[in-house]
Amino acid sequence: MSPGQEPVFPDYETDTSQTSKLLRKFKETPFVPIGMAGFAVVVGYGLYRLKHRGDMKMSLHLIHMRVAAQGFVVGALTCGVLYSMFREYVVKPKE
């Protein structure tokens, strides 16, 4: 690109690092990464508890772990939707 030309996508070309993209997305929708982190924590705890499940069958333990992980993700996404609706319809000044 010559020095006199303007970039075609100025926002994209100046904001190309993965860290800055991740931080921007986290600021826009904070509950998605929270849901992903919660999912990872629930799955990690379930795998840790796999050794100490006692007489519980493996399939039952995995079903409980899946339901807990899905519940956390759905709850986080629901909170995110409610938060964005609150910001848009309640906090946003009337035009």
Backbone as JSON, one array per atom type, in Angstrom:
{
  "sequence": "MSPGQEPVFPDYETDTSQTSKLLRKFKETPFVPIGMAGFAVVVGYGLYRLKHRGDMKMSLHLIHMRVAAQGFVVGALTCGVLYSMFREYVVKPKE",
  "N": [[0.85, -1.17, 0.0], [0.64, 2.15, -0.87], [1.98, 5.21, 0.59], [0.18, 7.33, 0.27], [-2.37, 6.32, 0.03], [-5.59, 5.62, 1.4], [-6.58, 3.3, 3.94], [-8.67, 0.47, 3.18], [-10.38, -0.81, 5.01], [-10.38, 0.8, 7.7], [-10.75, 0.44, 10.52], [-10.4, -2.29, 10.86], [-7.79, -2.73, 9.93], [-6.19, -1.25, 11.66], [-6.71, -2.37, 14.1], [-5.7, -5.09, 14.66], [-4.54, -6.99, 16.36], [-4.88, -9.99, 18.21], [-5.36, -9.91, 20.95], [-6.39, -7.33, 21.39], [-8.74, -7.51, 19.91], [-10.07, -9.48, 21.36], [-10.38, -8.21, 23.86], [-12.03, -6.08, 23.09], [-14.37, -7.46, 22.27], [-15.0, -8.63, 24.7], [-15.69, -6.39, 26.19], [-17.96, -5.57, 24.81], [-19.8, -7.75, 24.95], [-19.92, -9.06, 27.8], [-20.86, -11.36, 29.1], [-20.66, -13.66, 27.59], [-17.9, -14.63, 27.5], [-17.78, -15.12, 30.25], [-19.69, -17.14, 30.55], [-18.41, -19.13, 29.03], [-16.09, -19.53, 30.56], [-17.26, -20.41, 32.94], [-18.41, -22.78, 32.04], [-16.07, -24.24, 31.49], [-15.03, -24.43, 34.08], [-17.02, -25.94, 35.41], [-16.92, -28.33, 33.96], [-14.25, -29.06, 34.46], [-14.35, -29.4, 37.27], [-16.2, -31.49, 37.35], [-14.75, -33.52, 36.07], [-12.7, -33.8, 37.91], [-14.15, -34.74, 40.1], [-14.84, -37.17, 39.13], [-13.28, -39.32, 39.86], [-14.04, -39.71, 42.48], [-16.71, -40.56, 42.63], [-18.09, -42.57, 43.84], [-20.62, -44.98, 44.23], [-22.07, -44.21, 42.06], [-23.18, -44.47, 38.72], [-21.21, -44.2, 35.72], [-22.43, -43.04, 33.44], [-24.57, -41.62, 34.56], [-23.23, -39.78, 36.12], [-21.92, -38.29, 34.11], [-24.14, -37.24, 32.77], [-25.2, -35.55, 34.74], [-23.08, -33.75, 34.96], [-23.07, -32.63, 32.37], [-25.6, -31.37, 32.32], [-25.27, -29.49, 34.37], [-23.2, -27.9, 33.3], [-24.37, -26.95, 30.93], [-26.53, -25.57, 32.03], [-25.21, -23.51, 33.4], [-24.08, -22.08, 31.25], [-26.37, -21.32, 29.77], [-27.66, -19.78, 31.7], [-25.77, -17.69, 32.02], [-25.82, -16.56, 29.43], [-28.49, -15.74, 29.33], [-28.49, -13.81, 31.37], [-26.78, -12.01, 30.11], [-28.33, -11.2, 27.88], [-30.5, -9.99, 29.19], [-29.11, -7.93, 30.47], [-28.14, -6.44, 28.27], [-30.59, -5.65, 27.17], [-31.54, -4.1, 29.26], [-29.62, -2.03, 29.25], [-30.15, -0.92, 26.73], [-32.91, -0.21, 26.67], [-33.64, 0.93, 29.16], [-31.56, 2.43, 30.4], [-30.55, 3.88, 28.27], [-30.64, 7.13, 26.91], [-33.58, 8.95, 26.07], [-34.46, 9.68, 22.72]],
  "CA": [[0.0, 0.0, 0.0], [1.46, 3.36, -0.93], [1.71, 6.08, 1.73], [-0.9, 8.27, 0.02], [-3.68, 5.65, -0.03], [-6.32, 5.37, 2.65], [-6.92, 1.88, 4.08], [-10.04, 0.14, 2.8], [-11.09, -1.06, 6.26], [-9.46, 1.41, 8.67], [-10.88, -0.15, 11.85], [-9.85, -3.64, 10.84], [-6.35, -2.72, 9.72], [-5.51, -0.69, 12.82], [-7.04, -3.16, 15.29], [-5.54, -6.46, 14.17], [-3.99, -7.95, 17.31], [-5.9, -10.87, 18.78], [-5.67, -9.46, 22.3], [-7.27, -6.16, 21.33], [-10.05, -7.98, 19.46], [-10.69, -10.19, 22.48], [-10.79, -7.21, 24.85], [-13.18, -5.34, 22.54], [-15.54, -8.34, 22.35], [-15.33, -8.81, 26.11], [-16.38, -5.18, 26.64], [-19.28, -5.51, 24.17], [-20.66, -8.82, 25.48], [-19.11, -9.67, 28.86], [-21.4, -12.59, 29.66], [-20.27, -14.82, 26.77], [-16.69, -15.24, 28.08], [-18.1, -15.61, 31.6], [-20.33, -18.43, 30.34], [-17.4, -20.09, 28.58], [-15.24, -19.84, 31.7], [-18.05, -21.23, 33.86], [-18.49, -24.11, 31.44], [-14.78, -24.91, 31.71], [-14.9, -24.73, 35.52], [-17.94, -27.04, 35.74], [-16.38, -29.56, 33.36], [-13.05, -29.41, 35.22], [-14.76, -29.94, 38.57], [-16.81, -32.79, 37.11], [-13.69, -34.49, 35.8], [-12.03, -34.02, 39.18], [-15.03, -35.56, 40.93], [-15.06, -38.45, 38.47], [-12.6, -40.35, 40.65], [-14.69, -39.86, 43.8], [-18.16, -40.58, 42.42], [-18.66, -43.61, 44.67], [-21.38, -46.02, 43.54], [-22.82, -43.62, 40.95], [-22.75, -44.94, 37.4], [-20.48, -43.22, 34.91], [-23.35, -42.31, 32.57], [-25.34, -40.69, 35.38], [-22.32, -38.69, 36.48], [-21.72, -37.46, 32.92], [-25.38, -36.51, 32.51], [-25.26, -34.46, 35.72], [-22.06, -32.78, 34.6], [-23.53, -31.94, 31.17], [-26.72, -30.5, 32.67], [-24.74, -28.36, 35.14], [-22.45, -27.03, 32.4], [-25.33, -26.27, 30.05], [-27.29, -24.63, 32.86], [-24.4, -22.34, 33.65], [-23.95, -21.31, 30.01], [-27.68, -20.72, 29.46], [-27.87, -18.72, 32.68], [-24.9, -16.55, 31.69], [-26.33, -15.91, 28.23], [-29.74, -15.07, 29.71], [-28.1, -12.58, 32.08], [-26.24, -11.1, 29.11], [-29.43, -10.64, 27.1], [-31.22, -9.07, 30.07], [-28.24, -6.77, 30.68], [-28.13, -5.6, 27.07], [-31.91, -5.04, 27.05], [-31.59, -3.05, 30.27], [-28.82, -0.91, 28.77], [-30.74, -0.3, 25.55], [-34.25, 0.34, 26.85], [-33.85, 1.63, 30.41], [-30.49, 3.38, 30.65], [-30.35, 4.7, 27.08], [-31.47, 8.35, 26.97], [-34.63, 9.06, 25.03], [-34.07, 10.54, 21.6]],
  "C": [[0.89, 1.23, 0.0], [1.08, 4.3, 0.21], [0.54, 7.03, 1.52], [-2.28, 7.65, 0.03], [-4.28, 5.48, 1.35], [-6.59, 3.87, 2.75], [-8.39, 1.64, 3.75], [-10.91, -0.06, 4.03], [-10.24, -0.48, 7.39], [-9.56, 0.79, 10.06], [-10.22, -1.52, 11.91], [-8.33, -3.61, 10.75], [-5.6, -2.11, 10.89], [-5.71, -1.53, 14.07], [-6.91, -4.64, 14.95], [-5.01, -7.43, 15.2], [-5.14, -8.74, 17.96], [-6.31, -10.41, 20.18], [-6.62, -8.27, 22.28], [-8.66, -6.54, 20.84], [-10.8, -8.66, 20.6], [-11.18, -9.21, 23.54], [-11.99, -6.41, 24.38], [-14.45, -6.17, 22.63], [-15.97, -8.53, 23.8], [-16.07, -7.59, 26.65], [-17.79, -5.09, 26.05], [-20.24, -6.52, 24.76], [-19.9, -9.57, 26.57], [-19.62, -11.02, 29.35], [-21.06, -13.82, 28.83], [-18.97, -15.42, 27.29], [-16.91, -15.76, 29.49], [-18.76, -16.98, 31.5], [-19.34, -19.5, 29.9], [-16.48, -20.49, 29.73], [-15.99, -20.71, 32.71], [-18.21, -22.66, 33.35], [-17.2, -24.89, 31.7], [-14.59, -25.3, 33.18], [-15.79, -25.91, 35.89], [-17.41, -28.36, 35.19], [-15.12, -30.0, 34.11], [-13.39, -30.0, 36.57], [-15.4, -31.32, 38.41], [-15.79, -33.87, 36.82], [-12.89, -34.8, 37.06], [-12.85, -34.96, 40.07], [-15.28, -36.94, 40.34], [-14.42, -39.59, 39.25], [-13.36, -40.68, 41.94], [-16.21, -39.93, 43.68], [-18.85, -41.68, 43.23], [-19.37, -44.66, 43.85], [-22.17, -45.49, 42.35], [-22.26, -44.14, 39.62], [-22.09, -43.8, 36.63], [-21.45, -42.39, 34.06], [-24.16, -41.28, 33.35], [-24.49, -39.5, 35.79], [-22.11, -37.75, 35.3], [-22.96, -36.66, 32.56], [-25.51, -35.34, 33.47], [-24.27, -33.36, 35.38], [-22.5, -31.97, 33.37], [-24.64, -30.96, 31.49], [-26.22, -29.28, 33.46], [-23.99, -27.39, 34.23], [-23.4, -26.27, 31.47], [-26.15, -25.25, 30.82], [-26.51, -23.37, 33.14], [-24.3, -21.47, 32.4], [-25.27, -20.62, 29.66], [-27.99, -19.59, 30.43], [-27.03, -17.49, 32.39], [-25.4, -15.82, 30.45], [-27.64, -15.17, 28.49], [-29.45, -13.77, 30.45], [-27.55, -11.56, 31.1], [-27.33, -10.44, 28.28], [-30.22, -9.65, 27.95], [-30.41, -7.8, 30.32], [-28.24, -5.86, 29.46], [-29.49, -4.95, 26.84], [-32.06, -3.9, 28.05], [-30.82, -1.82, 29.81], [-29.51, -0.17, 27.63], [-32.06, 0.4, 25.84], [-34.44, 1.13, 28.13], [-32.82, 2.75, 30.59], [-30.29, 4.34, 29.49], [-31.23, 5.95, 27.13], [-32.46, 8.38, 25.79], [-34.2, 10.04, 23.96], [-35.21, 11.39, 21.14]]
}
